[in-house]
Steps between C-alpha positions, in 0.01 A plus 500: 500500500478829320172570326567737213385573145745244359351222717146601402598486131649153554190372680276640226717335235484162677123531536471625141316810617496830317462751778454874448747723691247600767418134567872419535539782753198378698627142494841614622343689793276204585789251494713727721213513751447123486868420552522750788198338665643149459835615640317595821454127557872481577430710810248251644631309802446131426717365782334189639243472221519153342516492121184380328413405147131586539310759699237248609547145630266347239613204294374382162168680476461401136251258352601150406680474168339174395467437128168610359358391165299811418649571159711278278795633302315469169198683645724779626676544165162523324433820695828661393466806275815390315669162501753292315432126515464419872661822627369843591646762267575830672655826377874544540573733792880479524722631225794279408820700497 
């Protein structure tokens, strides 16, 4: 992967960021360094190391997900700053194109 000004412009466009030129240059340098560091992982000898999905052997350390009647739907909607009937009303964040 080549990190260049064109890629930085594309990333900024996707993220809807308006970056000044000096910030784009810094971001390009940082991404080059990050990719170079990650590519060093290809040099690590992993022969004989079994694949794992987790670093630790722990399983399900979460609390129980039992239903809890702390707040009803109508009570929750009463706290909404803006609502429409029984729904929370939120500002649009995605432009339709």
